[in-house]
Amino acid sequence: MEPKNLFLQIPDSFQGEVFEALLETEHFVLERIISSGQATPLGEWYDQDTSEWVILLSGSAGFLLESEKNIQVMHPGDYVHIPAHQRHRVEWTDSGHKTVWLALHYK
Amino acid sequence: MEPKNLFLQIPDSFQGEVFEALLETEHFVLERIISSGQATPLGEWYDQDTSEWVILLSGSAGFLLESEKNIQVMHPGDYVHIPAHQRHRVEWTDSGHKTVWLALHYK
């Protein structure tokens, strides 16, 4: 069994973000997300039925909770917990490097 | 809400590995593990009742499944899936740098 690598097999070019389920049970989904400069569209918020624990592992991003005023700049290793229905946005992601996230969505 | 960082707040000195539950439900535990040269004791195997998805995020390690002959050298970003009761060992971890793992144990 060769280990797989989270930072490899990243598509070279694409228009949108890339979502890949790494592991899925009836209780959770573990997902790799690759951003390449994308942001949540202006005026839109994520409002998820599931809770999410998410860590940024390469690149960088600006993260905003609706309940807070300040955009948090996230660097590699930074993680946040987002309870279900806590509205949030990604204000920006690094436009020069791929931003790799590992997200655990659960009920 | 300030993000926490997986690579910070690492104890400077300790004798054993450091295990920290980051998130826990009745269905899974997400855990940070910090190794500093430790290995599974000679002749011993991990034999877990839960399945595990584990990624190495800094440092390096030698990983062995009982069912395989070769030790896999794991580098940052490498991840493996270990079904419950698949016996495995960590042959070595980097003695010069902290090895940080993120493990998801689940039923």
mmCIF file of C-alpha atoms in Angstrom:
data_model
loop_
_atom_site.group_PDB
_atom_site.id
_atom_site.type_symbol
_atom_site.label_atom_id
_atom_site.label_comp_id
_atom_site.label_asym_id
_atom_site.label_seq_id
_atom_site.Cartn_x
_atom_site.Cartn_y
_atom_site.Cartn_z
ATOM 1 C CA MET A 1 0.000 0.000 0.000
ATOM 2 C CA GLU A 2 1.618 3.210 -1.203
ATOM 3 C CA PRO A 3 0.533 6.279 0.734
ATOM 4 C CA LYS A 4 -1.285 8.895 -1.327
ATOM 5 C CA ASN A 5 -0.276 12.514 -0.968
ATOM 6 C CA LEU A 6 -2.696 15.346 -0.347
ATOM 7 C CA PHE A 7 -0.524 17.805 -2.250
ATOM 8 C CA LEU A 8 -0.074 15.713 -5.371
ATOM 9 C CA GLN A 9 -2.389 14.886 -8.232
ATOM 10 C CA ILE A 10 -3.641 18.427 -8.250
ATOM 11 C CA PRO A 11 -5.148 19.317 -11.610
ATOM 12 C CA ASP A 12 -2.941 21.806 -13.416
ATOM 13 C CA SER A 13 -5.674 23.980 -14.722
ATOM 14 C CA PHE A 14 -9.313 24.267 -13.943
ATOM 15 C CA GLN A 15 -11.935 26.891 -13.753
ATOM 16 C CA GLY A 16 -13.529 26.121 -10.438
ATOM 17 C CA GLU A 17 -12.587 24.701 -7.093
ATOM 18 C CA VAL A 18 -11.911 20.986 -6.938
ATOM 19 C CA PHE A 19 -13.740 18.898 -4.341
ATOM 20 C CA GLU A 20 -12.690 15.316 -3.729
ATOM 21 C CA ALA A 21 -14.174 13.016 -1.093
ATOM 22 C CA LEU A 22 -11.319 11.079 0.514
ATOM 23 C CA LEU A 23 -13.419 9.105 2.974
ATOM 24 C CA GLU A 24 -17.146 8.905 3.492
ATOM 25 C CA THR A 25 -19.409 7.167 5.984
ATOM 26 C CA GLU A 26 -23.023 7.767 6.934
ATOM 27 C CA HIS A 27 -21.760 10.130 9.639
ATOM 28 C CA PHE A 28 -19.123 12.210 7.928
ATOM 29 C CA VAL A 29 -17.335 13.148 4.734
ATOM 30 C CA LEU A 30 -13.632 13.920 4.688
ATOM 31 C CA GLU A 31 -12.891 16.082 1.693
ATOM 32 C CA ARG A 32 -9.936 17.671 -0.071
ATOM 33 C CA ILE A 33 -10.683 21.081 -1.522
ATOM 34 C CA ILE A 34 -8.326 22.867 -3.887
ATOM 35 C CA SER A 35 -8.857 26.553 -4.483
ATOM 36 C CA SER A 36 -7.006 28.642 -6.991
ATOM 37 C CA GLY A 37 -7.998 32.211 -6.351
ATOM 38 C CA GLN A 38 -11.700 31.555 -5.967
ATOM 39 C CA ALA A 39 -13.847 33.297 -3.392
ATOM 40 C CA THR A 40 -17.444 32.949 -2.284
ATOM 41 C CA PRO A 41 -19.466 35.158 -4.661
ATOM 42 C CA LEU A 42 -20.130 38.662 -3.391
ATOM 43 C CA GLY A 43 -23.063 38.823 -1.021
ATOM 44 C CA GLU A 44 -23.339 35.045 -0.721
ATOM 45 C CA TRP A 45 -22.791 32.924 2.374
ATOM 46 C CA TYR A 46 -22.291 29.264 2.989
ATOM 47 C CA ASP A 47 -25.088 27.984 5.205
ATOM 48 C CA GLN A 48 -24.512 24.282 5.760
ATOM 49 C CA ASP A 49 -26.710 21.616 7.321
ATOM 50 C CA THR A 50 -23.591 19.865 8.573
ATOM 51 C CA SER A 51 -20.897 21.051 10.925
ATOM 52 C CA GLU A 52 -17.424 21.431 9.477
ATOM 53 C CA TRP A 53 -13.883 21.233 10.796
ATOM 54 C CA VAL A 54 -11.521 22.576 8.178
ATOM 55 C CA ILE A 55 -7.769 23.067 8.019
ATOM 56 C CA LEU A 56 -5.817 25.026 5.429
ATOM 57 C CA LEU A 57 -2.658 23.115 4.500
ATOM 58 C CA SER A 58 -1.094 25.125 1.706
ATOM 59 C CA GLY A 59 -1.693 28.544 0.193
ATOM 60 C CA SER A 60 -3.721 31.090 2.128
ATOM 61 C CA ALA A 61 -7.251 32.415 2.402
ATOM 62 C CA GLY A 62 -9.397 35.081 3.994
ATOM 63 C CA PHE A 63 -12.205 33.586 6.047
ATOM 64 C CA LEU A 64 -15.206 35.434 7.429
ATOM 65 C CA LEU A 65 -17.959 34.403 9.799
ATOM 66 C CA GLU A 66 -21.176 36.413 9.440
ATOM 67 C CA SER A 67 -21.186 36.916 13.202
ATOM 68 C CA GLU A 68 -17.786 38.608 13.162
ATOM 69 C CA LYS A 69 -16.437 41.794 11.686
ATOM 70 C CA ASN A 70 -12.928 40.788 10.829
ATOM 71 C CA ILE A 71 -11.666 38.606 8.042
ATOM 72 C CA GLN A 72 -9.319 35.975 9.406
ATOM 73 C CA VAL A 73 -6.277 35.357 7.274
ATOM 74 C CA MET A 74 -5.577 31.639 7.288
ATOM 75 C CA HIS A 75 -2.102 30.204 6.787
ATOM 76 C CA PRO A 76 -0.935 26.585 6.547
ATOM 77 C CA GLY A 77 -1.890 24.651 9.663
ATOM 78 C CA ASP A 78 -4.713 27.019 10.639
ATOM 79 C CA TYR A 79 -8.002 25.312 11.349
ATOM 80 C CA VAL A 80 -11.487 26.442 12.287
ATOM 81 C CA HIS A 81 -14.666 24.770 13.442
ATOM 82 C CA ILE A 82 -17.893 25.903 11.812
ATOM 83 C CA PRO A 83 -21.101 24.699 13.475
ATOM 84 C CA ALA A 84 -24.014 23.841 11.168
ATOM 85 C CA HIS A 85 -25.816 26.947 9.927
ATOM 86 C CA GLN A 86 -23.110 29.307 11.040
ATOM 87 C CA ARG A 87 -22.961 31.452 7.953
ATOM 88 C CA HIS A 88 -19.503 32.029 6.579
ATOM 89 C CA ARG A 89 -17.631 33.078 3.446
ATOM 90 C CA VAL A 90 -14.241 32.669 1.876
ATOM 91 C CA GLU A 91 -13.343 36.238 0.965
ATOM 92 C CA TRP A 92 -10.331 35.290 -1.115
ATOM 93 C CA THR A 93 -7.840 32.530 -1.729
ATOM 94 C CA ASP A 94 -4.238 32.820 -2.859
ATOM 95 C CA SER A 95 -4.145 33.618 -6.567
ATOM 96 C CA GLY A 96 -0.488 32.641 -6.993
ATOM 97 C CA HIS A 97 -0.504 29.234 -5.334
ATOM 98 C CA LYS A 98 -2.974 26.449 -4.942
ATOM 99 C CA THR A 99 -4.774 26.522 -1.622
ATOM 100 C CA VAL A 100 -5.328 23.023 -0.267
ATOM 101 C CA TRP A 101 -7.930 22.455 2.435
ATOM 102 C CA LEU A 102 -8.878 19.338 4.314
ATOM 103 C CA ALA A 103 -12.484 19.497 5.495
ATOM 104 C CA LEU A 104 -14.418 17.151 7.758
ATOM 105 C CA HIS A 105 -18.178 17.584 7.379
ATOM 106 C CA TYR A 106 -20.292 15.788 9.941
ATOM 107 C CA LYS A 107 -23.710 15.590 11.543
ATOM 108 C CA MET B 1 -12.722 33.485 16.339
ATOM 109 C CA GLU B 2 -8.996 33.145 15.802
ATOM 110 C CA PRO B 3 -7.983 30.031 13.917
ATOM 111 C CA LYS B 4 -5.806 27.617 15.837
ATOM 112 C CA ASN B 5 -2.739 26.201 14.165
ATOM 113 C CA LEU B 6 -1.905 22.525 14.046
ATOM 114 C CA PHE B 7 1.843 23.240 14.047
ATOM 115 C CA LEU B 8 1.858 25.575 17.026
ATOM 116 C CA GLN B 9 1.550 24.980 20.734
ATOM 117 C CA ILE B 10 3.759 21.957 20.437
ATOM 118 C CA PRO B 11 5.363 21.114 23.759
ATOM 119 C CA ASP B 12 9.087 21.802 23.645
ATOM 120 C CA SER B 13 10.166 18.769 25.519
ATOM 121 C CA PHE B 14 8.443 15.607 26.474
ATOM 122 C CA GLN B 15 9.252 11.990 26.854
ATOM 123 C CA GLY B 16 6.400 10.403 24.984
ATOM 124 C CA GLU B 17 4.170 11.109 22.058
ATOM 125 C CA VAL B 18 1.511 13.769 22.524
ATOM 126 C CA PHE B 19 -2.101 12.915 21.687
ATOM 127 C CA GLU B 20 -4.698 15.659 21.570
ATOM 128 C CA ALA B 21 -8.343 15.193 20.596
ATOM 129 C CA LEU B 22 -9.342 18.125 18.386
ATOM 130 C CA LEU B 23 -12.912 17.050 17.760
ATOM 131 C CA GLU B 24 -14.921 14.164 19.086
ATOM 132 C CA THR B 25 -18.410 12.809 18.463
ATOM 133 C CA GLU B 26 -19.951 9.424 19.182
ATOM 134 C CA HIS B 27 -18.850 8.345 15.714
ATOM 135 C CA PHE B 28 -15.287 9.591 15.410
ATOM 136 C CA VAL B 29 -12.321 11.231 17.072
ATOM 137 C CA LEU B 30 -10.084 13.645 15.204
ATOM 138 C CA GLU B 31 -6.707 13.695 16.863
ATOM 139 C CA ARG B 32 -3.381 15.494 16.588
ATOM 140 C CA ILE B 33 -0.403 13.285 17.320
ATOM 141 C CA ILE B 34 3.093 14.646 17.787
ATOM 142 C CA SER B 35 5.994 12.241 17.622
ATOM 143 C CA SER B 36 9.581 13.072 18.368
ATOM 144 C CA GLY B 37 11.626 10.060 17.419
ATOM 145 C CA GLN B 38 9.308 7.488 18.965
ATOM 146 C CA ALA B 39 8.526 4.176 17.349
ATOM 147 C CA THR B 40 6.198 1.318 18.149
ATOM 148 C CA PRO B 41 8.116 -0.931 20.558
ATOM 149 C CA LEU B 42 9.943 -3.807 18.899
ATOM 150 C CA GLY B 43 7.686 -6.754 18.209
ATOM 151 C CA GLU B 44 4.506 -4.840 19.028
ATOM 152 C CA TRP B 45 1.679 -3.970 16.674
ATOM 153 C CA TYR B 46 -1.215 -1.576 16.823
ATOM 154 C CA ASP B 47 -4.447 -3.546 16.555
ATOM 155 C CA GLN B 48 -7.314 -1.090 16.753
ATOM 156 C CA ASP B 49 -11.052 -1.611 17.108
ATOM 157 C CA THR B 50 -11.623 1.515 15.028
ATOM 158 C CA SER B 51 -10.628 2.316 11.491
ATOM 159 C CA GLU B 52 -8.166 5.136 11.015
ATOM 160 C CA TRP B 53 -7.386 7.648 8.309
ATOM 161 C CA VAL B 54 -4.101 9.341 9.096
ATOM 162 C CA ILE B 55 -2.024 11.990 7.362
ATOM 163 C CA LEU B 56 1.530 13.008 8.180
ATOM 164 C CA LEU B 57 1.863 16.788 7.985
ATOM 165 C CA SER B 58 5.400 17.518 9.130
ATOM 166 C CA GLY B 59 8.471 15.441 9.844
ATOM 167 C CA SER B 60 8.672 11.908 8.500
ATOM 168 C CA ALA B 61 8.033 8.341 9.571
ATOM 169 C CA GLY B 62 8.421 4.727 8.563
ATOM 170 C CA PHE B 63 5.103 2.905 8.477
ATOM 171 C CA LEU B 64 4.577 -0.830 8.218
ATOM 172 C CA LEU B 65 1.487 -2.946 7.745
ATOM 173 C CA GLU B 66 1.803 -6.508 9.031
ATOM 174 C CA SER B 67 0.443 -7.756 5.716
ATOM 175 C CA GLU B 68 3.250 -6.113 3.749
ATOM 176 C CA LYS B 69 6.978 -6.575 3.568
ATOM 177 C CA ASN B 70 8.127 -3.052 2.926
ATOM 178 C CA ILE B 71 8.275 -0.114 5.260
ATOM 179 C CA GLN B 72 6.630 2.915 3.671
ATOM 180 C CA VAL B 73 8.465 6.160 4.246
ATOM 181 C CA MET B 74 5.890 8.852 4.837
ATOM 182 C CA HIS B 75 6.523 12.505 4.016
ATOM 183 C CA PRO B 76 4.350 15.580 4.578
ATOM 184 C CA GLY B 77 1.009 15.200 2.862
ATOM 185 C CA ASP B 78 1.156 11.397 2.750
ATOM 186 C CA TYR B 79 -1.922 9.672 4.083
ATOM 187 C CA VAL B 80 -3.008 6.090 4.620
ATOM 188 C CA HIS B 81 -6.212 4.320 5.529
ATOM 189 C CA ILE B 82 -5.987 1.578 8.133
ATOM 190 C CA PRO B 83 -9.087 -0.604 8.506
ATOM 191 C CA ALA B 84 -9.934 -1.777 12.027
ATOM 192 C CA HIS B 85 -7.744 -4.678 13.161
ATOM 193 C CA GLN B 86 -5.263 -4.237 10.348
ATOM 194 C CA ARG B 87 -2.117 -4.608 12.371
ATOM 195 C CA HIS B 88 0.473 -1.947 11.781
ATOM 196 C CA ARG B 89 3.527 -0.329 13.317
ATOM 197 C CA VAL B 90 5.422 2.918 13.182
ATOM 198 C CA GLU B 91 9.004 1.749 12.668
ATOM 199 C CA TRP B 92 10.546 5.149 13.268
ATOM 200 C CA THR B 93 9.768 8.851 13.336
ATOM 201 C CA ASP B 94 12.088 11.740 12.557
ATOM 202 C CA SER B 95 14.433 12.270 15.464
ATOM 203 C CA GLY B 96 15.480 15.766 14.383
ATOM 204 C CA HIS B 97 12.087 17.335 13.807
ATOM 205 C CA LYS B 98 8.678 16.967 15.314
ATOM 206 C CA THR B 99 6.420 14.701 13.313
ATOM 207 C CA VAL B 100 2.850 15.973 13.292
ATOM 208 C CA TRP B 101 0.024 13.622 12.352
ATOM 209 C CA LEU B 102 -3.675 14.237 11.960
ATOM 210 C CA ALA B 103 -5.656 11.060 12.590
ATOM 211 C CA LEU B 104 -9.351 10.377 12.149
ATOM 212 C CA HIS B 105 -10.474 7.321 14.118
ATOM 213 C CA TYR B 106 -13.980 6.095 13.355
ATOM 214 C CA LYS B 107 -16.345 3.152 13.623
#
